Amino acid sequence: MTVKVLVAYATKNGSTAEIARTITEVLREEGLEAELRPVADVGELQEYDAVVLGSPLYKGQWHKDARRFAKRRREELAQRPVWLFSSGPLDASASERNIPPVPSVRRLLIEIHAKEHATFGGCLTEDARSWAARMIVKAGHGGDFRDVKQISAWAQHVGVTLRGGAAPRREER
Ligand SMILES: Cc1cc2nc3c(=O)[nH]c(=O)nc-3n(C[C@H](O)[C@H](O)[C@H](O)COP(=O)(O)O)c2cc1C
């Protein structure tokens, strides 16, 4: 039976959506049925065997759409294997070392018994939507720090873990 994975994401400027798309494509290459959706468009979680949930960091926390989704769906999330990712750092740090989740995401990870969390480098360019974002770019702190190799390797690891047949939904154990 094919494992069906939901890849749900929040985004403000679009770069986390692209990370989520890369993850989805890798999961498909791994033979899984992966569905890509913004968190606001996610219906019932019942049809999914596993979830990958990601959000950009803004001022030390996840985007509000992702926070809302996690809060409302935490019981459903806790019933299936979940992997979390954050995107944010506007430097090479996320490629160089493992950056732990921010406190609120760490609490979520524990609460829903998520399998793992990864932090990926972020992206901010001059067409960003907010004034604050454009100021950051103007000050020379923008750029694209997404590491496709790192993202793909992580997604492959998720795919291999799921393909390995482990982790059926908890309610079915
Ligand atoms: C106002 C502002 C606040 C930010 N705060 C953080 C932060 O606290 N931690 C972090 O790692 N990145 C932070 N970032 C960087 C964003 O997370 C990064 O640009 C991300 O890739 C944006 O994702 P999106 O394109 O999906 O919206 C911030 C960016 C802006 C514009």
mmCIF file of C-alpha atoms and ligand atoms in Angstrom:
data_model
loop_
_atom_site.group_PDB
_atom_site.id
_atom_site.type_symbol
_atom_site.label_atom_id
_atom_site.label_comp_id
_atom_site.label_asym_id
_atom_site.label_seq_id
_atom_site.Cartn_x
_atom_site.Cartn_y
_atom_site.Cartn_z
ATOM 1 C CA MET A 1 0.000 0.000 0.000
ATOM 2 C CA THR A 2 1.319 3.443 -0.907
ATOM 3 C CA VAL A 3 2.011 5.752 2.003
ATOM 4 C CA LYS A 4 0.183 9.067 1.581
ATOM 5 C CA VAL A 5 2.007 12.099 2.923
ATOM 6 C CA LEU A 6 0.721 15.635 3.326
ATOM 7 C CA VAL A 7 3.321 18.362 2.906
ATOM 8 C CA ALA A 8 1.718 21.434 4.484
ATOM 9 C CA TYR A 9 3.361 24.812 4.683
ATOM 10 C CA ALA A 10 2.880 28.443 5.614
ATOM 11 C CA THR A 11 4.626 31.230 3.757
ATOM 12 C CA LYS A 12 4.611 34.992 3.466
ATOM 13 C CA ASN A 13 7.027 35.657 0.643
ATOM 14 C CA GLY A 14 6.901 32.305 -1.124
ATOM 15 C CA SER A 15 10.282 30.792 -0.337
ATOM 16 C CA THR A 16 8.973 28.232 2.175
ATOM 17 C CA ALA A 17 6.440 27.104 -0.417
ATOM 18 C CA GLU A 18 9.355 26.279 -2.702
ATOM 19 C CA ILE A 19 11.096 24.333 0.055
ATOM 20 C CA ALA A 20 7.874 22.393 0.591
ATOM 21 C CA ARG A 21 7.659 21.739 -3.155
ATOM 22 C CA THR A 22 11.187 20.315 -3.198
ATOM 23 C CA ILE A 23 10.318 18.050 -0.260
ATOM 24 C CA THR A 24 7.169 16.888 -2.072
ATOM 25 C CA GLU A 25 9.082 16.076 -5.253
ATOM 26 C CA VAL A 26 11.716 14.085 -3.354
ATOM 27 C CA LEU A 27 9.045 12.140 -1.472
ATOM 28 C CA ARG A 28 7.424 11.271 -4.804
ATOM 29 C CA GLU A 29 10.785 10.127 -6.153
ATOM 30 C CA GLU A 30 10.961 7.901 -3.089
ATOM 31 C CA GLY A 31 7.747 6.253 -4.214
ATOM 32 C CA LEU A 32 5.381 7.921 -1.776
ATOM 33 C CA GLU A 33 2.133 9.656 -2.635
ATOM 34 C CA ALA A 34 2.866 13.208 -1.538
ATOM 35 C CA GLU A 35 0.355 16.052 -1.583
ATOM 36 C CA LEU A 36 1.492 19.680 -1.330
ATOM 37 C CA ARG A 37 -0.842 22.206 0.324
ATOM 38 C CA PRO A 38 -0.735 25.572 2.072
ATOM 39 C CA VAL A 39 -1.923 25.000 5.655
ATOM 40 C CA ALA A 40 -5.009 27.138 5.014
ATOM 41 C CA ASP A 41 -6.159 24.646 2.331
ATOM 42 C CA VAL A 42 -5.780 21.472 4.348
ATOM 43 C CA GLY A 43 -8.957 19.506 4.975
ATOM 44 C CA GLU A 44 -9.292 16.350 7.045
ATOM 45 C CA LEU A 45 -6.029 14.727 8.049
ATOM 46 C CA GLN A 46 -7.687 11.329 8.158
ATOM 47 C CA GLU A 47 -6.640 10.459 4.623
ATOM 48 C CA TYR A 48 -2.933 11.003 5.320
ATOM 49 C CA ASP A 49 -0.557 8.463 6.825
ATOM 50 C CA ALA A 50 2.057 11.092 7.663
ATOM 51 C CA VAL A 51 2.532 14.856 7.633
ATOM 52 C CA VAL A 52 5.448 17.179 6.929
ATOM 53 C CA LEU A 53 4.665 20.625 8.331
ATOM 54 C CA GLY A 54 6.839 23.675 7.737
ATOM 55 C CA SER A 55 6.845 27.390 8.323
ATOM 56 C CA PRO A 56 9.132 30.367 8.014
ATOM 57 C CA LEU A 57 10.284 32.063 11.194
ATOM 58 C CA TYR A 58 9.222 35.636 11.753
ATOM 59 C CA LYS A 59 10.397 37.372 14.921
ATOM 60 C CA GLY A 60 11.323 34.135 16.609
ATOM 61 C CA GLN A 61 8.183 32.182 15.879
ATOM 62 C CA TRP A 62 6.351 30.349 13.122
ATOM 63 C CA HIS A 63 4.080 32.216 10.719
ATOM 64 C CA LYS A 64 0.611 32.660 12.256
ATOM 65 C CA ASP A 65 -1.086 30.328 9.744
ATOM 66 C CA ALA A 66 1.202 27.478 10.786
ATOM 67 C CA ARG A 67 0.741 28.238 14.493
ATOM 68 C CA ARG A 68 -3.027 28.227 14.057
ATOM 69 C CA PHE A 69 -2.945 25.010 12.068
ATOM 70 C CA ALA A 70 -0.740 23.278 14.646
ATOM 71 C CA LYS A 71 -2.935 24.420 17.499
ATOM 72 C CA ARG A 72 -6.232 23.397 15.910
ATOM 73 C CA ARG A 73 -4.996 20.100 14.513
ATOM 74 C CA ARG A 74 -2.690 18.949 17.278
ATOM 75 C CA GLU A 75 -4.771 15.915 18.221
ATOM 76 C CA GLU A 76 -4.919 14.699 14.627
ATOM 77 C CA LEU A 77 -1.227 15.441 14.199
ATOM 78 C CA ALA A 78 -0.405 13.455 17.311
ATOM 79 C CA GLN A 79 -2.064 10.404 15.741
ATOM 80 C CA ARG A 80 0.345 10.083 12.824
ATOM 81 C CA PRO A 81 4.072 10.479 12.181
ATOM 82 C CA VAL A 82 4.918 14.155 11.690
ATOM 83 C CA TRP A 83 8.122 15.866 10.599
ATOM 84 C CA LEU A 84 8.527 19.598 11.187
ATOM 85 C CA PHE A 85 10.730 22.134 9.499
ATOM 86 C CA SER A 86 11.418 25.831 9.953
ATOM 87 C CA SER A 87 12.985 28.138 7.396
ATOM 88 C CA GLY A 88 14.630 31.358 8.343
ATOM 89 C CA PRO A 89 18.295 32.044 8.945
ATOM 90 C CA LEU A 90 19.553 34.566 6.421
ATOM 91 C CA ASP A 91 23.112 33.247 6.496
ATOM 92 C CA ALA A 92 24.846 29.917 5.953
ATOM 93 C CA SER A 93 24.346 28.745 9.550
ATOM 94 C CA ALA A 94 21.574 26.254 8.751
ATOM 95 C CA SER A 95 23.824 24.521 6.212
ATOM 96 C CA GLU A 96 26.715 24.391 8.644
ATOM 97 C CA ARG A 97 25.063 23.035 11.762
ATOM 98 C CA ASN A 98 21.879 21.655 13.183
ATOM 99 C CA ILE A 99 19.783 24.600 14.412
ATOM 100 C CA PRO A 100 17.275 23.539 17.090
ATOM 101 C CA PRO A 101 13.632 24.618 16.895
ATOM 102 C CA VAL A 102 12.571 27.878 18.539
ATOM 103 C CA PRO A 103 10.889 27.284 21.956
ATOM 104 C CA SER A 104 7.283 27.341 20.696
ATOM 105 C CA VAL A 105 8.092 24.823 17.947
ATOM 106 C CA ARG A 106 9.979 22.672 20.420
ATOM 107 C CA ARG A 107 6.854 22.606 22.610
ATOM 108 C CA LEU A 108 4.778 21.586 19.585
ATOM 109 C CA LEU A 109 7.281 18.880 18.698
ATOM 110 C CA ILE A 110 6.958 17.382 22.173
ATOM 111 C CA GLU A 111 3.185 17.782 22.310
ATOM 112 C CA ILE A 112 2.461 15.981 19.046
ATOM 113 C CA HIS A 113 5.380 13.543 19.409
ATOM 114 C CA ALA A 114 6.841 14.749 16.106
ATOM 115 C CA LYS A 115 9.597 12.575 14.732
ATOM 116 C CA GLU A 116 12.110 15.289 13.947
ATOM 117 C CA HIS A 117 12.637 18.943 13.206
ATOM 118 C CA ALA A 118 14.994 20.606 10.730
ATOM 119 C CA THR A 119 15.899 24.247 10.227
ATOM 120 C CA PHE A 120 16.668 25.336 6.661
ATOM 121 C CA GLY A 121 18.221 28.575 5.495
ATOM 122 C CA GLY A 122 15.749 31.246 4.447
ATOM 123 C CA CYS A 123 15.392 33.655 1.582
ATOM 124 C CA LEU A 124 14.617 37.340 1.470
ATOM 125 C CA THR A 125 14.771 39.412 -1.692
ATOM 126 C CA GLU A 126 13.916 42.983 -2.593
ATOM 127 C CA ASP A 127 10.442 42.048 -3.796
ATOM 128 C CA ALA A 128 9.512 40.935 -0.245
ATOM 129 C CA ARG A 129 6.057 41.942 0.887
ATOM 130 C CA SER A 130 6.651 43.967 4.036
ATOM 131 C CA TRP A 131 8.452 47.219 4.620
ATOM 132 C CA ALA A 132 10.528 45.592 7.387
ATOM 133 C CA ALA A 133 11.626 42.871 4.978
ATOM 134 C CA ARG A 134 12.666 45.357 2.328
ATOM 135 C CA MET A 135 14.636 47.309 4.966
ATOM 136 C CA ILE A 136 16.513 44.120 5.920
ATOM 137 C CA VAL A 137 17.377 43.572 2.269
ATOM 138 C CA LYS A 138 18.388 47.223 1.809
ATOM 139 C CA ALA A 139 20.700 46.897 4.804
ATOM 140 C CA GLY A 140 22.474 44.093 2.965
ATOM 141 C CA HIS A 141 21.121 41.171 5.008
ATOM 142 C CA GLY A 142 18.964 39.572 2.332
ATOM 143 C CA GLY A 143 19.758 36.721 -0.024
ATOM 144 C CA ASP A 144 18.797 33.151 -0.762
ATOM 145 C CA PHE A 145 20.266 30.754 1.794
ATOM 146 C CA ARG A 146 18.138 27.732 0.947
ATOM 147 C CA ASP A 147 20.337 24.686 0.542
ATOM 148 C CA VAL A 148 18.618 22.397 -1.951
ATOM 149 C CA LYS A 149 21.017 19.537 -1.207
ATOM 150 C CA GLN A 150 20.302 19.749 2.517
ATOM 151 C CA ILE A 151 16.541 19.976 1.941
ATOM 152 C CA SER A 152 16.566 17.050 -0.507
ATOM 153 C CA ALA A 153 18.685 14.883 1.805
ATOM 154 C CA TRP A 154 16.294 15.541 4.686
ATOM 155 C CA ALA A 155 13.254 14.766 2.518
ATOM 156 C CA GLN A 156 14.907 11.580 1.314
ATOM 157 C CA HIS A 157 15.534 10.557 4.911
ATOM 158 C CA VAL A 158 11.849 11.178 5.698
ATOM 159 C CA GLY A 159 10.849 9.164 2.638
ATOM 160 C CA VAL A 160 13.135 6.255 3.452
ATOM 161 C CA THR A 161 11.849 6.180 7.033
ATOM 162 C CA LEU A 162 8.245 6.068 5.834
ATOM 163 C CA ARG A 163 8.964 3.556 3.094
ATOM 164 C CA GLY A 164 10.661 1.375 5.652
ATOM 165 C CA GLY A 165 7.191 0.421 6.739
ATOM 166 C CA ALA A 166 7.633 1.782 10.229
ATOM 167 C CA ALA A 167 5.222 4.198 11.778
ATOM 168 C CA PRO A 168 1.660 3.200 11.039
ATOM 169 C CA ARG A 169 -0.916 5.613 12.446
ATOM 170 C CA ARG A 170 -0.974 5.346 16.215
ATOM 171 C CA GLU A 171 -4.702 4.570 16.374
ATOM 172 C CA GLU A 172 -4.060 1.478 14.210
ATOM 173 C CA ARG A 173 -1.317 0.024 16.392
HETATM 174 C C1 LIG B 1 10.534 40.951 9.665
HETATM 175 C C2 LIG B 1 11.283 39.641 9.545
HETATM 176 C C3 LIG B 1 11.544 38.892 10.663
HETATM 177 C C4 LIG B 1 12.265 37.688 10.563
HETATM 178 N N1 LIG B 1 12.546 36.970 11.685
HETATM 179 C C5 LIG B 1 13.282 35.837 11.596
HETATM 180 C C6 LIG B 1 13.605 35.102 12.777
HETATM 181 O O1 LIG B 1 13.210 35.427 13.899
HETATM 182 N N2 LIG B 1 14.385 34.003 12.640
HETATM 183 C C7 LIG B 1 14.859 33.589 11.429
HETATM 184 O O2 LIG B 1 15.590 32.607 11.355
HETATM 185 N N3 LIG B 1 14.519 34.256 10.275
HETATM 186 C C8 LIG B 1 13.762 35.364 10.344
HETATM 187 N N4 LIG B 1 13.412 36.039 9.204
HETATM 188 C C9 LIG B 1 13.781 35.491 7.894
HETATM 189 C C10 LIG B 1 12.623 34.725 7.236
HETATM 190 O O3 LIG B 1 12.254 33.623 8.036
HETATM 191 C C11 LIG B 1 13.066 34.218 5.855
HETATM 192 O O4 LIG B 1 13.175 35.323 5.008
HETATM 193 C C12 LIG B 1 12.129 33.177 5.279
HETATM 194 O O5 LIG B 1 12.782 32.500 4.233
HETATM 195 C C13 LIG B 1 10.823 33.772 4.781
HETATM 196 O O6 LIG B 1 10.000 32.736 4.309
HETATM 197 P P1 LIG B 1 8.796 32.982 3.287
HETATM 198 O O7 LIG B 1 9.421 33.477 2.005
HETATM 199 O O8 LIG B 1 8.195 31.635 3.116
HETATM 200 O O9 LIG B 1 7.858 33.950 3.888
HETATM 201 C C14 LIG B 1 12.700 37.234 9.289
HETATM 202 C C15 LIG B 1 12.385 37.979 8.136
HETATM 203 C C16 LIG B 1 11.682 39.168 8.258
HETATM 204 C C17 LIG B 1 11.369 39.962 7.020
#
